[in-house]
mmCIF file of C-alpha atoms in Angstrom:
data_model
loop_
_atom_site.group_PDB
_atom_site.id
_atom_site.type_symbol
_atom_site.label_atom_id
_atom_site.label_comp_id
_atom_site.label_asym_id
_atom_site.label_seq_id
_atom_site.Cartn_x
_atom_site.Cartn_y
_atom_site.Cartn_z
ATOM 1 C CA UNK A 6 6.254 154.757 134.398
ATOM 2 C CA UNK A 7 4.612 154.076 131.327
ATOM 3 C CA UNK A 8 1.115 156.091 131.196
ATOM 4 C CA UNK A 9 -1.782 156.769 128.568
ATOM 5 C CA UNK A 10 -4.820 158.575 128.468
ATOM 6 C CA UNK A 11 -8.315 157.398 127.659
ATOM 7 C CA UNK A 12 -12.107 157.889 127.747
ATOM 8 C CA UNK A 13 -14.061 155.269 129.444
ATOM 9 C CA UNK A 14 -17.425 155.340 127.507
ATOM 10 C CA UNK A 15 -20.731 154.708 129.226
ATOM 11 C CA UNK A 16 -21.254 150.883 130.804
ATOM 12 C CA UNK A 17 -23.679 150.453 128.096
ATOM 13 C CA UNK A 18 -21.246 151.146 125.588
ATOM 14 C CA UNK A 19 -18.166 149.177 126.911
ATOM 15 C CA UNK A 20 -21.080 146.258 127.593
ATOM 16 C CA UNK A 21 -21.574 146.140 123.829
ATOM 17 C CA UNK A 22 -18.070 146.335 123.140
ATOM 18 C CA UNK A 23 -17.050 143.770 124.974
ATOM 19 C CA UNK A 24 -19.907 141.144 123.653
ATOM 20 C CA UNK A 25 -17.677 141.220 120.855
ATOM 21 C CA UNK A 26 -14.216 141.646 121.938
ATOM 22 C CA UNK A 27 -14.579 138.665 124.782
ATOM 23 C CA UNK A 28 -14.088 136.495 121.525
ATOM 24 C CA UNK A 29 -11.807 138.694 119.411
ATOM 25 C CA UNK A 30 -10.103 140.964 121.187
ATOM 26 C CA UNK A 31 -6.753 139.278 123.536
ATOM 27 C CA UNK A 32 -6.384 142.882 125.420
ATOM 28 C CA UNK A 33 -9.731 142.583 127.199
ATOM 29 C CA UNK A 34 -8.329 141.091 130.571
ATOM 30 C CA UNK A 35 -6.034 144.091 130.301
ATOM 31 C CA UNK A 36 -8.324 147.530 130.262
ATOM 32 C CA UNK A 37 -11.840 148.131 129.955
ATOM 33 C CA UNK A 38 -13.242 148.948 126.410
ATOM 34 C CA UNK A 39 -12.023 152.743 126.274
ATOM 35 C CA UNK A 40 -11.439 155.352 123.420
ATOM 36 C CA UNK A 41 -7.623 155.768 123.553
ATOM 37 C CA UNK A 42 -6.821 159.870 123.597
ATOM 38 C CA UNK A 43 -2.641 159.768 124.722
ATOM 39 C CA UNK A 44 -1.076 156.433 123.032
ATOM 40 C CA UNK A 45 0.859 154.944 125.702
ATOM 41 C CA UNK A 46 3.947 157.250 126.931
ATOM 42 C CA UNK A 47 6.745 157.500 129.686
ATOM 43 C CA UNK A 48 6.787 160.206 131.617
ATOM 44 C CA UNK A 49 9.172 161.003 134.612
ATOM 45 C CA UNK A 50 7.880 160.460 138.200
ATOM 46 C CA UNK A 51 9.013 163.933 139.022
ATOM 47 C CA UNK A 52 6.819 165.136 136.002
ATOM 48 C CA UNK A 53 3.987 163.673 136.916
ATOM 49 C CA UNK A 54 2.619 166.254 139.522
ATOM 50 C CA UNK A 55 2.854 169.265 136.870
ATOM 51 C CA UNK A 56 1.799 167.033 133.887
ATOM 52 C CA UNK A 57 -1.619 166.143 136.035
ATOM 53 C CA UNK A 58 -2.363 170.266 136.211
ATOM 54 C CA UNK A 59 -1.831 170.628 133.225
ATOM 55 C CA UNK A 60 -4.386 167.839 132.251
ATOM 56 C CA UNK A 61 -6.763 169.875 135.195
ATOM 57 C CA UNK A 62 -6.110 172.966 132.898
ATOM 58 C CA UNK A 63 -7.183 171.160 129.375
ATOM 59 C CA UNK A 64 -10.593 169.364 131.155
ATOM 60 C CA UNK A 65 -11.613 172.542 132.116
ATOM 61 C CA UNK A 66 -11.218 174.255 128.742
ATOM 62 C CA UNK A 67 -13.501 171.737 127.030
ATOM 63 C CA UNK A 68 -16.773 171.171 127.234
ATOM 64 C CA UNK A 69 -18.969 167.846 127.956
ATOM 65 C CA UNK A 70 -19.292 166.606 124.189
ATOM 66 C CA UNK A 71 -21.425 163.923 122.242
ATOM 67 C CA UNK A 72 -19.459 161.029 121.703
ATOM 68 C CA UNK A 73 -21.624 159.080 118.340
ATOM 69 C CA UNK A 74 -20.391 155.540 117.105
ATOM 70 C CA UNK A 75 -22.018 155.404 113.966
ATOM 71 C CA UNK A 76 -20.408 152.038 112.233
ATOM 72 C CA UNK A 77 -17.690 149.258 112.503
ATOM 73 C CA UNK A 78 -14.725 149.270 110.455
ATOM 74 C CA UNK A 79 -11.015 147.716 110.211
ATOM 75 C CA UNK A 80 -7.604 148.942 110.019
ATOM 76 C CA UNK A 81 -6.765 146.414 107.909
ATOM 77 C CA UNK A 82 -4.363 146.087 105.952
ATOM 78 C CA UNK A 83 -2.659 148.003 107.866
ATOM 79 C CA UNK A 84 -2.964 146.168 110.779
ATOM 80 C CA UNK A 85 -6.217 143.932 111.536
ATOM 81 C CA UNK A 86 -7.835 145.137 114.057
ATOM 82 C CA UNK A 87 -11.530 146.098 114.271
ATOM 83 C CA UNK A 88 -13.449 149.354 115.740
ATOM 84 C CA UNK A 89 -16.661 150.715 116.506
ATOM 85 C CA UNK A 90 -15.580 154.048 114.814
ATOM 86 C CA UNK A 91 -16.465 157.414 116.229
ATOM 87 C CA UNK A 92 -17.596 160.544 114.559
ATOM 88 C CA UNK A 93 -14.366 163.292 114.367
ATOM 89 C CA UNK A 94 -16.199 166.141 116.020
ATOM 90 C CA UNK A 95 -14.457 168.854 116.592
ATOM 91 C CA UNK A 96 -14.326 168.709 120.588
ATOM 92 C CA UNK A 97 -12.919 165.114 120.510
ATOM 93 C CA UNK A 98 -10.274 166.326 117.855
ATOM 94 C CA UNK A 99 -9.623 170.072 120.045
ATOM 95 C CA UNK A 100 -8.816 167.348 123.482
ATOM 96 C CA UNK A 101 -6.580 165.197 121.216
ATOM 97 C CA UNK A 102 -4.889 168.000 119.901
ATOM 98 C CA UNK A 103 -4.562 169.525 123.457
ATOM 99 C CA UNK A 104 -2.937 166.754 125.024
ATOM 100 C CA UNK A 105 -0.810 165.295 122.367
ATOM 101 C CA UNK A 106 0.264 168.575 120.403
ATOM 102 C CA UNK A 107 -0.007 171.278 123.104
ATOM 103 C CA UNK A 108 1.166 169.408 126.126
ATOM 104 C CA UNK A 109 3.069 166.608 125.419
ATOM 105 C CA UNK A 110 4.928 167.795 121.683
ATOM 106 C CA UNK A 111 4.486 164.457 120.823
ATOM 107 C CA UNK A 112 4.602 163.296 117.273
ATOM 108 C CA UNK A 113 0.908 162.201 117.010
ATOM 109 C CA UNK A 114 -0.978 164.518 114.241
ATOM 110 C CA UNK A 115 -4.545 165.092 115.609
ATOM 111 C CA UNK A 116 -5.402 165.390 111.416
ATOM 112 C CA UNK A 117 -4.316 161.519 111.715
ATOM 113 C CA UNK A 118 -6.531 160.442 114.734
ATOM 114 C CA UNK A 119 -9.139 158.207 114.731
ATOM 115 C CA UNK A 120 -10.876 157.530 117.545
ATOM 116 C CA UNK A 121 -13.050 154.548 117.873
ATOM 117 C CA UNK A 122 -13.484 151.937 120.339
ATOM 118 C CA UNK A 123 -11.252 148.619 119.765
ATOM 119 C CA UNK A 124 -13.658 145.582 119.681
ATOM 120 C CA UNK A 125 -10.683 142.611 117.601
ATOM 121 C CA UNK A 126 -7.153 142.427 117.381
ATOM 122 C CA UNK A 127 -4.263 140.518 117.022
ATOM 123 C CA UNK A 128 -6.147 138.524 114.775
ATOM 124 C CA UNK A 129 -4.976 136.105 112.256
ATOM 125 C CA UNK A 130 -5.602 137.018 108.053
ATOM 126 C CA UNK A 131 -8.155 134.080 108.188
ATOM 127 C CA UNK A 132 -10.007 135.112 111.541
ATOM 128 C CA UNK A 133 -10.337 139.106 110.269
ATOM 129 C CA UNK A 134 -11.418 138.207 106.920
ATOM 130 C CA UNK A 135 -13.980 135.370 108.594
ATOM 131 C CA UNK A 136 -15.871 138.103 111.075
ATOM 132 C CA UNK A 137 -15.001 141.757 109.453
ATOM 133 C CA UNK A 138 -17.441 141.108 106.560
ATOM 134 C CA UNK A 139 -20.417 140.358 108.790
ATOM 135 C CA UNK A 140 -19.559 143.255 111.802
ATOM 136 C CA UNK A 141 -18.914 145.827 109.501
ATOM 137 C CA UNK A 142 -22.231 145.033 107.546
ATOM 138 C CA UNK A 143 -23.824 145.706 111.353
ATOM 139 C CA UNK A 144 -26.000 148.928 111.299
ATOM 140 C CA UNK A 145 -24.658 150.679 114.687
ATOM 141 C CA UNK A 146 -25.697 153.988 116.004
ATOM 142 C CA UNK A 147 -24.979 155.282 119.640
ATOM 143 C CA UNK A 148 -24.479 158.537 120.791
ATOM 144 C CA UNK A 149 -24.119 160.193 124.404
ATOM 145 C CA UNK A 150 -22.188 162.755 126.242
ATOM 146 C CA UNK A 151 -18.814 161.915 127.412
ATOM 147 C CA UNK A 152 -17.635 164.503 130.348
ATOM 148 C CA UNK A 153 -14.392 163.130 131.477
ATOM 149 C CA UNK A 154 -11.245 161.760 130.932
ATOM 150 C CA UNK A 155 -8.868 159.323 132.695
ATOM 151 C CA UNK A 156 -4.948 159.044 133.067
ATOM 152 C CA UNK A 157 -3.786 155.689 133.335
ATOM 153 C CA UNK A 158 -0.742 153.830 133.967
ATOM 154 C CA UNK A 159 0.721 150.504 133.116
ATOM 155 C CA UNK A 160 1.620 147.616 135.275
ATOM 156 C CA UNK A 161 4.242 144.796 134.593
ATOM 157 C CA UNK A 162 1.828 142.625 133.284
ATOM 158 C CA UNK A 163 0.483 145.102 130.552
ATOM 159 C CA UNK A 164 -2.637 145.774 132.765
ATOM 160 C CA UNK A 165 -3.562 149.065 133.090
ATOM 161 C CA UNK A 166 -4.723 150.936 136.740
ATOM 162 C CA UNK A 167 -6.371 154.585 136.355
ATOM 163 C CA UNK A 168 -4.643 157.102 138.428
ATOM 164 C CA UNK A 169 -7.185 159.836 137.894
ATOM 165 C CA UNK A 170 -10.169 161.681 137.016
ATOM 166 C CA UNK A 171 -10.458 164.626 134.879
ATOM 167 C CA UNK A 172 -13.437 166.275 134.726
ATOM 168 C CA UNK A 173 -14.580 168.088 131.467
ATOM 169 C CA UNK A 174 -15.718 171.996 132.298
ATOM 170 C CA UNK A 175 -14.541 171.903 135.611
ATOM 171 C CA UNK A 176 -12.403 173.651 137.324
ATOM 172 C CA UNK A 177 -11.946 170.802 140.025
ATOM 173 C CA UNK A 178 -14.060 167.543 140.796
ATOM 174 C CA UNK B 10 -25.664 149.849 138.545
ATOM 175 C CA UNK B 11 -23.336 147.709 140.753
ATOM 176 C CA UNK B 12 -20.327 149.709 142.219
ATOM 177 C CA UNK B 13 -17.847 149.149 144.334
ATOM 178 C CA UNK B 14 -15.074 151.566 146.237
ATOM 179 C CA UNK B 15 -11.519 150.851 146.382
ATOM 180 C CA UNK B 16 -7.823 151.645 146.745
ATOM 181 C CA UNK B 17 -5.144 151.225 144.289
ATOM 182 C CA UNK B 18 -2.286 151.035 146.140
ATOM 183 C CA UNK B 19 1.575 152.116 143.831
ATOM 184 C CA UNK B 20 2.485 149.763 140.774
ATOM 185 C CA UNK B 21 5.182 148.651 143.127
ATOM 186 C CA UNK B 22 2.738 147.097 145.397
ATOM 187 C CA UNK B 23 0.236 146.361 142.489
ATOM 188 C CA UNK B 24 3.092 144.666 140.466
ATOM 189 C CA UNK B 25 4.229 142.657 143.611
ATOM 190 C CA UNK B 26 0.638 141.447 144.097
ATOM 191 C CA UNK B 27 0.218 140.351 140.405
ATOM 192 C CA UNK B 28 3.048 138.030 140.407
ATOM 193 C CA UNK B 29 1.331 136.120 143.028
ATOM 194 C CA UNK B 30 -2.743 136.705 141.142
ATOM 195 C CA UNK B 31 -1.117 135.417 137.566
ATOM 196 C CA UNK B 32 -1.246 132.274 138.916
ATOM 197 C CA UNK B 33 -3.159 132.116 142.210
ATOM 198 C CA UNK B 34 -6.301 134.396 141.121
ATOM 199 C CA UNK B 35 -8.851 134.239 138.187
ATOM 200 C CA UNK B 36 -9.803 137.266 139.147
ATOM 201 C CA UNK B 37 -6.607 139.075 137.776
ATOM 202 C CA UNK B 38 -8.505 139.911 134.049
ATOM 203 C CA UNK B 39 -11.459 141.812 136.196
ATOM 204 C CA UNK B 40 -9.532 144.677 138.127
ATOM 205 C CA UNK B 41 -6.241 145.284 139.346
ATOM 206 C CA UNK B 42 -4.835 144.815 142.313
ATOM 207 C CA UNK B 43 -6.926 146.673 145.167
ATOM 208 C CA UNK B 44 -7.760 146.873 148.840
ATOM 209 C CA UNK B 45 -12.017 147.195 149.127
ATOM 210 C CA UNK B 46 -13.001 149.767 150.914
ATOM 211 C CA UNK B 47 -17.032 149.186 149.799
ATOM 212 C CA UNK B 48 -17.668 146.163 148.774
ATOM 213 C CA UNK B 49 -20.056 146.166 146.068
ATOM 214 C CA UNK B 50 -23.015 147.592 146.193
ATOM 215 C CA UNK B 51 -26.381 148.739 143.946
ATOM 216 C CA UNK B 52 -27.132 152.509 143.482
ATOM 217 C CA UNK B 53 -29.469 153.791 141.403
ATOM 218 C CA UNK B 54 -28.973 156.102 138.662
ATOM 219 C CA UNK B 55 -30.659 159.148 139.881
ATOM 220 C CA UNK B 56 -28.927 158.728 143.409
ATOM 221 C CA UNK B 57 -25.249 158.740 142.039
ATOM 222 C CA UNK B 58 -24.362 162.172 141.943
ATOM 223 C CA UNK B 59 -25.258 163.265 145.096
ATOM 224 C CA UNK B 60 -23.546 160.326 146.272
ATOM 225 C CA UNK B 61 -20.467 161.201 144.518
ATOM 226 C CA UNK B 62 -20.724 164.302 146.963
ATOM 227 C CA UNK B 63 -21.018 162.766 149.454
ATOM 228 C CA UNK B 64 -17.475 160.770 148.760
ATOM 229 C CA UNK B 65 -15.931 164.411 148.042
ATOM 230 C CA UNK B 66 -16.776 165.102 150.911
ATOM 231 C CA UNK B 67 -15.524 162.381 152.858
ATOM 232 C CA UNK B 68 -12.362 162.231 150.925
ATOM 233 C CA UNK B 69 -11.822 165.998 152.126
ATOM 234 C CA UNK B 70 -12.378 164.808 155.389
ATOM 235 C CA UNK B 71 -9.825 162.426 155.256
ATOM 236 C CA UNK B 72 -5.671 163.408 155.339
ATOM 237 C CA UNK B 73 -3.545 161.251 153.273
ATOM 238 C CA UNK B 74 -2.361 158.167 155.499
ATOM 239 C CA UNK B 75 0.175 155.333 155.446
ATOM 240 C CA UNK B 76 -0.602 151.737 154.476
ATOM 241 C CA UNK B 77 1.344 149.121 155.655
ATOM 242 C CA UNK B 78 2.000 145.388 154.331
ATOM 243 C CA UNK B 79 3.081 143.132 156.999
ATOM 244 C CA UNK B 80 2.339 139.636 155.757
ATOM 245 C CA UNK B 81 0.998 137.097 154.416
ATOM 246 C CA UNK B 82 -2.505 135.649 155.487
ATOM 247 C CA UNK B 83 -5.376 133.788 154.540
ATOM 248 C CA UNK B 84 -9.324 133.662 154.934
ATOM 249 C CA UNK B 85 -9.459 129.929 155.642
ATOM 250 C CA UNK B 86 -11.488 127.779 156.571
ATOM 251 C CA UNK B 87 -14.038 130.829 156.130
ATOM 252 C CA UNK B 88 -12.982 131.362 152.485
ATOM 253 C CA UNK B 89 -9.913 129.762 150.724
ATOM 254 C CA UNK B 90 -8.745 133.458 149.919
ATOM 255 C CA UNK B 91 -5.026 134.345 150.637
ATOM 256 C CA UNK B 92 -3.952 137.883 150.864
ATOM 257 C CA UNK B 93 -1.751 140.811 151.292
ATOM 258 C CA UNK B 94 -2.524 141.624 155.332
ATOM 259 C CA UNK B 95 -2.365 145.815 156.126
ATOM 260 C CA UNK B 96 -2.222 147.151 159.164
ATOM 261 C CA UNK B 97 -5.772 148.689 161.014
ATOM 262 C CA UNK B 98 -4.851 151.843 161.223
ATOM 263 C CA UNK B 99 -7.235 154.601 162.469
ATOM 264 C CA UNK B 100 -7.046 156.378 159.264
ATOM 265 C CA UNK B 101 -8.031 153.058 156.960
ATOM 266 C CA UNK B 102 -10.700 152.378 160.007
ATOM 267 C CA UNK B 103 -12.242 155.634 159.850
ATOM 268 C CA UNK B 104 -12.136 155.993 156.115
ATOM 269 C CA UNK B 105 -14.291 152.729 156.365
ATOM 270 C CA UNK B 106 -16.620 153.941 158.545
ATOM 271 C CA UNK B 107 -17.490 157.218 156.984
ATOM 272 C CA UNK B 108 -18.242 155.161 153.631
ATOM 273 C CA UNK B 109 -20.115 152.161 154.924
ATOM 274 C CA UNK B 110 -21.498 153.943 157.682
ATOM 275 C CA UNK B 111 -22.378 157.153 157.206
ATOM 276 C CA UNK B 112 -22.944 157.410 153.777
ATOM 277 C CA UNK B 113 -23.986 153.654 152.751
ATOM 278 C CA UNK B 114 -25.730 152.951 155.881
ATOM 279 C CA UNK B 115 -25.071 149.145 155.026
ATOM 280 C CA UNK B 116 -24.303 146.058 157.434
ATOM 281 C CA UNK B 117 -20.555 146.149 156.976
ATOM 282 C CA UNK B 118 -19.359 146.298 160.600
ATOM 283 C CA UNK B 119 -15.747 148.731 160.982
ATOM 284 C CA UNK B 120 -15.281 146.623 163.671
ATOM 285 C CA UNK B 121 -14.685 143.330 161.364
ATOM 286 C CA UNK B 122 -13.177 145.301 158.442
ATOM 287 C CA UNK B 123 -9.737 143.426 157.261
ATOM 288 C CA UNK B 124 -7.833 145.748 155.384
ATOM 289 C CA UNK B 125 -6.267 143.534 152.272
ATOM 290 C CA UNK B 126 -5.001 142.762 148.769
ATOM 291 C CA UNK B 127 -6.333 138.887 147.828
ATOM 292 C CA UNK B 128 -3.583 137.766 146.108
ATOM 293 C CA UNK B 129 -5.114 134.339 145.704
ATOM 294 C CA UNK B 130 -8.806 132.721 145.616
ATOM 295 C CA UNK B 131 -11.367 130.288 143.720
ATOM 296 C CA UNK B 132 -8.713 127.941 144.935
ATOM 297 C CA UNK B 133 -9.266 123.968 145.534
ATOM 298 C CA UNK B 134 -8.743 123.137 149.289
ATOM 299 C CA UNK B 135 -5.808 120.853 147.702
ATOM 300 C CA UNK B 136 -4.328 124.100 146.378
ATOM 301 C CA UNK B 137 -4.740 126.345 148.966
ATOM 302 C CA UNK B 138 -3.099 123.815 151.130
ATOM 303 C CA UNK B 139 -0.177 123.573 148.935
ATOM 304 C CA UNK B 140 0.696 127.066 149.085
ATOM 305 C CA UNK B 141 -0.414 128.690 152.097
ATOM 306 C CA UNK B 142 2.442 127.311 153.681
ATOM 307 C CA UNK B 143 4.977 128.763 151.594
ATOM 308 C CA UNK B 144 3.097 132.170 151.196
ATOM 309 C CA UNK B 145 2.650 132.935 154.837
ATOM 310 C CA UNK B 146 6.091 132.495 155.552
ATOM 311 C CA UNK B 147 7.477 134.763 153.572
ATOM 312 C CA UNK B 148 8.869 138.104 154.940
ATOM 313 C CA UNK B 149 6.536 140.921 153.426
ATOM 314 C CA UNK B 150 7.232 144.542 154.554
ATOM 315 C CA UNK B 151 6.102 147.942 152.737
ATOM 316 C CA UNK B 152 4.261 150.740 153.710
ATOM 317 C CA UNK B 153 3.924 153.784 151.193
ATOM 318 C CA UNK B 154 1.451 156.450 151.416
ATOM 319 C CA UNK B 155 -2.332 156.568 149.842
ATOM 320 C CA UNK B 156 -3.706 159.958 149.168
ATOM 321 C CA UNK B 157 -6.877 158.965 147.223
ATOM 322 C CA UNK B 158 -9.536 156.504 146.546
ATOM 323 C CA UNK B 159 -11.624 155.723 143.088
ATOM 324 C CA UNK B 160 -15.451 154.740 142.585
ATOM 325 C CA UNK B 161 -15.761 152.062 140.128
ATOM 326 C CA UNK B 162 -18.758 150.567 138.500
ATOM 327 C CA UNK B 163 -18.901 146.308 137.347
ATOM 328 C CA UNK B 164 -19.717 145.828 133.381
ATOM 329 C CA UNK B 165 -21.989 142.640 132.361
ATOM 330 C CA UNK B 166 -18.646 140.633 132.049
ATOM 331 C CA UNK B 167 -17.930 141.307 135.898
ATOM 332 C CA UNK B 168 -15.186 143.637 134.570
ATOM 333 C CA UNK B 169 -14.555 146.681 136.637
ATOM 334 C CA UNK B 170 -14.250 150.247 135.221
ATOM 335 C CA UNK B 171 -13.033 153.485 137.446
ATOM 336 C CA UNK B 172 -15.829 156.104 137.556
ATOM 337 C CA UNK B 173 -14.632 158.424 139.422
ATOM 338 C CA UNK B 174 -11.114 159.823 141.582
ATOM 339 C CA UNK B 175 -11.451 161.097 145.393
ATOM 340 C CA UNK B 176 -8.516 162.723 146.662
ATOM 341 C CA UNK B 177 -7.938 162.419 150.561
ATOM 342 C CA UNK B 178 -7.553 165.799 152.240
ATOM 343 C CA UNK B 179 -8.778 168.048 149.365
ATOM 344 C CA UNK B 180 -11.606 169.744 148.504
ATOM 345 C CA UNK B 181 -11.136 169.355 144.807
ATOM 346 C CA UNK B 182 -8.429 167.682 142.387
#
């Protein structure tokens, strides 16, 4: 199955989000505005049992940490899409490194990471270039505590169901 | 906040449900494919985390139990709703109970509880009519085994986001 990993903000937050992405962003009817930690990745269902303590394991050495979106910016040119960025702190950049380096050896380099909140994509030159002037002129600043992760996977119609919980500082629950 | 308490039964099931929702439910883009357990309900901010508790506990309470397809139904004349119909077991009746009951104290009687994935709603009588027929018919048998349950909250878009993972027959994880 084909799984990623993700922080569902606050409702506040995704609420914002998705007052804009309901007109730019296709992929809303498929997950909830989230900050994406794993990129999407296939793991073996008899993996999945040790993969999920593991993932216990890295909640619990992290700390609850302050999530701030402090302005909205593109990818373009390489690729146009639009984001509510998010500060690099170091505890967001410690989890990404933890899962993606430590645990899954994949090839995604935490120094590379950007995390941020997706709120356009797919769109056409014309469309970015008509909204990205006026969103990124926005003044934004949010910040608030984010203390868990979740482990999603992928149905056959690119919609996404969350399997579980992880709990940051916890041992369990 | 509005929140609401459900299962997610395997992709397998989830998948076989969404080829029926792509084109029988609008609802698709809100949540995937689910059986209610709560349906949704208000709770207060400050109340939430002692409710959680609460569902830890009842999820402890609670061994990991089978859930059983068997056909094809629908909610007419009440409601032109079609569904996926599972079987009352005791486990699914009691898991019910404890939540609506015990905890939630609301008006949702055990005793009229049916267990089900919608597969199909918001639909004309013309519609319904048309496929009932052909849906009902069909030979649907699965059963596969649910070991937890997830608290999810509704975002201004009536989008549904998972809060929170309960494992059946746990204490923690």
């Amino acid at each position: 199955m084909k799984y990623g990993i993700v922080i569902f903000p606050s409702k506040k937050l995704q609420d914002y989000a998705n007052s804009f992405r309901k007109r730019y962003d296709p992929h809303i009817a498929l997950i909830p505005p989230h900050v994406t930690l794993v990129n999407p990745f296939e793991l073996p269902d008899e993996m999945v049992k040790e993969f999920i303590q593991k993932l216990h394991q890295v909640a619990a050495s992290i700390k609850p940490f302050s999530l701030e979106v402090y302005k909205v910016k593109t990818f373009h040119p390489a690729v146009n899409k639009i984001y509510l960025a998010i500060k690099k702190t170091d505890e967001i950049l410690d989890l990404h490194r933890k899962l993606n380096t430590d645990i899954l050896a994949n090839n995604e380099k935490t120094e590379s990471f950007v995390p941020h909140i997706t709120i356009g994509q797919k769109l056409s030159n014309r469309e970015h270039s008509d909204i990205v002037g006026q969103l990124t002129m926005m003044e934004v600043s949010h910040s608030e505590i984010v203390d868990r992760f979740h482990l999603l996977y992928q149905l056959e119609n690119d919609q996404w169901t969350t399997y579980e919980t992880f709990h940051l500082g916890k041992e369990c629950q």
